[in-house]
Amino acid sequence: MSGDEASRRRVKADAHFIRAMSYWILVNNYCAPYAAANMNSLGLPLKRTVDYEESLKRASLKETYDFILADIEEAKK
């Protein structure tokens, strides 16, 4: 991997932010509204790795929002 450490950290932070934003857009278009009563309903399939053979099953709405928040926290580092 080329580039200095600061550039690599910026690219990684950008990737986490863009993934979080993309999932946020998807969850708002295709899932139940964010409310305590809906947290056990179906969320999105979460792609956690770059493995093409990763099994994708739909997570709960709570797991989906937790995944989005974790990506935002990772981007803030």
mmCIF file with all atom_site columns, C-alpha atoms in Angstrom:
data_model
loop_
_atom_site.group_PDB
_atom_site.id
_atom_site.type_symbol
_atom_site.label_atom_id
_atom_site.label_alt_id
_atom_site.label_comp_id
_atom_site.label_asym_id
_atom_site.label_entity_id
_atom_site.label_seq_id
_atom_site.pdbx_PDB_ins_code
_atom_site.Cartn_x
_atom_site.Cartn_y
_atom_site.Cartn_z
_atom_site.occupancy
_atom_site.B_iso_or_equiv
_atom_site.pdbx_formal_charge
_atom_site.auth_seq_id
_atom_site.auth_comp_id
_atom_site.auth_asym_id
_atom_site.auth_atom_id
_atom_site.pdbx_PDB_model_num
ATOM 1  C CA . MET A 1 1  ? 0.000   0.000   0.000  1.00 0.00 ? 1  MET A CA 1
ATOM 2  C CA . SER A 1 2  ? 1.441   3.351   -0.959 1.00 0.00 ? 2  SER A CA 1
ATOM 3  C CA . GLY A 1 3  ? 0.987   6.796   0.553  1.00 0.00 ? 3  GLY A CA 1
ATOM 4  C CA . ASP A 1 4  ? 1.754   8.165   3.940  1.00 0.00 ? 4  ASP A CA 1
ATOM 5  C CA . GLU A 1 5  ? -0.027  7.123   7.141  1.00 0.00 ? 5  GLU A CA 1
ATOM 6  C CA . ALA A 1 6  ? -2.183  10.271  7.286  1.00 0.00 ? 6  ALA A CA 1
ATOM 7  C CA . SER A 1 7  ? -3.488  9.653   3.758  1.00 0.00 ? 7  SER A CA 1
ATOM 8  C CA . ARG A 1 8  ? -4.338  6.032   4.573  1.00 0.00 ? 8  ARG A CA 1
ATOM 9  C CA . ARG A 1 9  ? -6.198  7.075   7.740  1.00 0.00 ? 9  ARG A CA 1
ATOM 10 C CA . ARG A 1 10 ? -8.160  9.700   5.786  1.00 0.00 ? 10 ARG A CA 1
ATOM 11 C CA . VAL A 1 11 ? -9.160  7.193   3.099  1.00 0.00 ? 11 VAL A CA 1
ATOM 12 C CA . LYS A 1 12 ? -10.256 4.697   5.761  1.00 0.00 ? 12 LYS A CA 1
ATOM 13 C CA . ALA A 1 13 ? -12.271 7.357   7.613  1.00 0.00 ? 13 ALA A CA 1
ATOM 14 C CA . ASP A 1 14 ? -13.901 8.472   4.352  1.00 0.00 ? 14 ASP A CA 1
ATOM 15 C CA . ALA A 1 15 ? -14.815 4.862   3.534  1.00 0.00 ? 15 ALA A CA 1
ATOM 16 C CA . HIS A 1 16 ? -16.475 4.351   6.938  1.00 0.00 ? 16 HIS A CA 1
ATOM 17 C CA . PHE A 1 17 ? -18.385 7.625   6.641  1.00 0.00 ? 17 PHE A CA 1
ATOM 18 C CA . ILE A 1 18 ? -19.588 6.872   3.105  1.00 0.00 ? 18 ILE A CA 1
ATOM 19 C CA . ARG A 1 19 ? -20.702 3.368   4.103  1.00 0.00 ? 19 ARG A CA 1
ATOM 20 C CA . ALA A 1 20 ? -22.562 4.757   7.133  1.00 0.00 ? 20 ALA A CA 1
ATOM 21 C CA . MET A 1 21 ? -24.271 7.405   5.013  1.00 0.00 ? 21 MET A CA 1
ATOM 22 C CA . SER A 1 22 ? -25.208 4.824   2.361  1.00 0.00 ? 22 SER A CA 1
ATOM 23 C CA . TYR A 1 23 ? -26.721 2.464   4.921  1.00 0.00 ? 23 TYR A CA 1
ATOM 24 C CA . TRP A 1 24 ? -28.568 5.392   6.532  1.00 0.00 ? 24 TRP A CA 1
ATOM 25 C CA . ILE A 1 25 ? -30.139 6.290   3.187  1.00 0.00 ? 25 ILE A CA 1
ATOM 26 C CA . LEU A 1 26 ? -31.090 2.652   2.567  1.00 0.00 ? 26 LEU A CA 1
ATOM 27 C CA . VAL A 1 27 ? -32.570 2.114   6.041  1.00 0.00 ? 27 VAL A CA 1
ATOM 28 C CA . ASN A 1 28 ? -34.678 5.252   5.679  1.00 0.00 ? 28 ASN A CA 1
ATOM 29 C CA . ASN A 1 29 ? -36.029 4.122   2.319  1.00 0.00 ? 29 ASN A CA 1
ATOM 30 C CA . TYR A 1 30 ? -36.550 0.396   2.866  1.00 0.00 ? 30 TYR A CA 1
ATOM 31 C CA . CYS A 1 31 ? -37.095 -0.267  6.582  1.00 0.00 ? 31 CYS A CA 1
ATOM 32 C CA . ALA A 1 32 ? -39.558 0.600   9.301  1.00 0.00 ? 32 ALA A CA 1
ATOM 33 C CA . PRO A 1 33 ? -39.165 4.047   10.898 1.00 0.00 ? 33 PRO A CA 1
ATOM 34 C CA . TYR A 1 34 ? -36.705 4.501   13.761 1.00 0.00 ? 34 TYR A CA 1
ATOM 35 C CA . ALA A 1 35 ? -38.778 3.956   16.918 1.00 0.00 ? 35 ALA A CA 1
ATOM 36 C CA . ALA A 1 36 ? -38.381 1.795   20.008 1.00 0.00 ? 36 ALA A CA 1
ATOM 37 C CA . ALA A 1 37 ? -41.335 -0.342  18.931 1.00 0.00 ? 37 ALA A CA 1
ATOM 38 C CA . ASN A 1 38 ? -39.666 -1.152  15.596 1.00 0.00 ? 38 ASN A CA 1
ATOM 39 C CA . MET A 1 39 ? -36.182 -2.120  16.795 1.00 0.00 ? 39 MET A CA 1
ATOM 40 C CA . ASN A 1 40 ? -36.865 -5.864  16.446 1.00 0.00 ? 40 ASN A CA 1
ATOM 41 C CA . SER A 1 41 ? -38.253 -5.553  12.912 1.00 0.00 ? 41 SER A CA 1
ATOM 42 C CA . LEU A 1 42 ? -36.171 -6.365  9.853  1.00 0.00 ? 42 LEU A CA 1
ATOM 43 C CA . GLY A 1 43 ? -33.315 -4.059  8.964  1.00 0.00 ? 43 GLY A CA 1
ATOM 44 C CA . LEU A 1 44 ? -30.803 -4.396  6.120  1.00 0.00 ? 44 LEU A CA 1
ATOM 45 C CA . PRO A 1 45 ? -28.373 -7.123  5.106  1.00 0.00 ? 45 PRO A CA 1
ATOM 46 C CA . LEU A 1 46 ? -25.061 -5.916  6.560  1.00 0.00 ? 46 LEU A CA 1
ATOM 47 C CA . LYS A 1 47 ? -21.883 -6.364  4.516  1.00 0.00 ? 47 LYS A CA 1
ATOM 48 C CA . ARG A 1 48 ? -19.146 -6.488  7.156  1.00 0.00 ? 48 ARG A CA 1
ATOM 49 C CA . THR A 1 49 ? -16.210 -7.802  5.097  1.00 0.00 ? 49 THR A CA 1
ATOM 50 C CA . VAL A 1 50 ? -14.877 -7.668  1.544  1.00 0.00 ? 50 VAL A CA 1
ATOM 51 C CA . ASP A 1 51 ? -15.405 -11.443 1.167  1.00 0.00 ? 51 ASP A CA 1
ATOM 52 C CA . TYR A 1 52 ? -17.659 -12.152 -1.824 1.00 0.00 ? 52 TYR A CA 1
ATOM 53 C CA . GLU A 1 53 ? -18.855 -15.379 -0.248 1.00 0.00 ? 53 GLU A CA 1
ATOM 54 C CA . GLU A 1 54 ? -20.000 -13.706 2.968  1.00 0.00 ? 54 GLU A CA 1
ATOM 55 C CA . SER A 1 55 ? -23.504 -14.831 3.855  1.00 0.00 ? 55 SER A CA 1
ATOM 56 C CA . LEU A 1 56 ? -25.901 -11.875 3.862  1.00 0.00 ? 56 LEU A CA 1
ATOM 57 C CA . LYS A 1 57 ? -28.996 -12.195 5.995  1.00 0.00 ? 57 LYS A CA 1
ATOM 58 C CA . ARG A 1 58 ? -31.145 -9.316  7.106  1.00 0.00 ? 58 ARG A CA 1
ATOM 59 C CA . ALA A 1 59 ? -30.207 -7.896  10.465 1.00 0.00 ? 59 ALA A CA 1
ATOM 60 C CA . SER A 1 60 ? -32.692 -6.377  12.885 1.00 0.00 ? 60 SER A CA 1
ATOM 61 C CA . LEU A 1 61 ? -33.350 -2.655  12.701 1.00 0.00 ? 61 LEU A CA 1
ATOM 62 C CA . LYS A 1 62 ? -31.389 -2.187  15.949 1.00 0.00 ? 62 LYS A CA 1
ATOM 63 C CA . GLU A 1 63 ? -28.377 -4.063  14.529 1.00 0.00 ? 63 GLU A CA 1
ATOM 64 C CA . THR A 1 64 ? -28.561 -1.938  11.392 1.00 0.00 ? 64 THR A CA 1
ATOM 65 C CA . TYR A 1 65 ? -28.516 1.340   13.329 1.00 0.00 ? 65 TYR A CA 1
ATOM 66 C CA . ASP A 1 66 ? -25.749 0.027   15.599 1.00 0.00 ? 66 ASP A CA 1
ATOM 67 C CA . PHE A 1 67 ? -23.698 -0.802  12.489 1.00 0.00 ? 67 PHE A CA 1
ATOM 68 C CA . ILE A 1 68 ? -24.241 2.725   11.128 1.00 0.00 ? 68 ILE A CA 1
ATOM 69 C CA . LEU A 1 69 ? -23.235 4.320   14.442 1.00 0.00 ? 69 LEU A CA 1
ATOM 70 C CA . ALA A 1 70 ? -20.147 2.102   14.701 1.00 0.00 ? 70 ALA A CA 1
ATOM 71 C CA . ASP A 1 71 ? -19.019 3.241   11.236 1.00 0.00 ? 71 ASP A CA 1
ATOM 72 C CA . ILE A 1 72 ? -19.516 6.888   12.219 1.00 0.00 ? 72 ILE A CA 1
ATOM 73 C CA . GLU A 1 73 ? -17.482 6.367   15.392 1.00 0.00 ? 73 GLU A CA 1
ATOM 74 C CA . GLU A 1 74 ? -14.737 4.669   13.369 1.00 0.00 ? 74 GLU A CA 1
ATOM 75 C CA . ALA A 1 75 ? -14.712 7.565   10.897 1.00 0.00 ? 75 ALA A CA 1
ATOM 76 C CA . LYS A 1 76 ? -14.360 10.089  13.756 1.00 0.00 ? 76 LYS A CA 1
ATOM 77 C CA . LYS A 1 77 ? -11.148 8.451   15.074 1.00 0.00 ? 77 LYS A CA 1
#
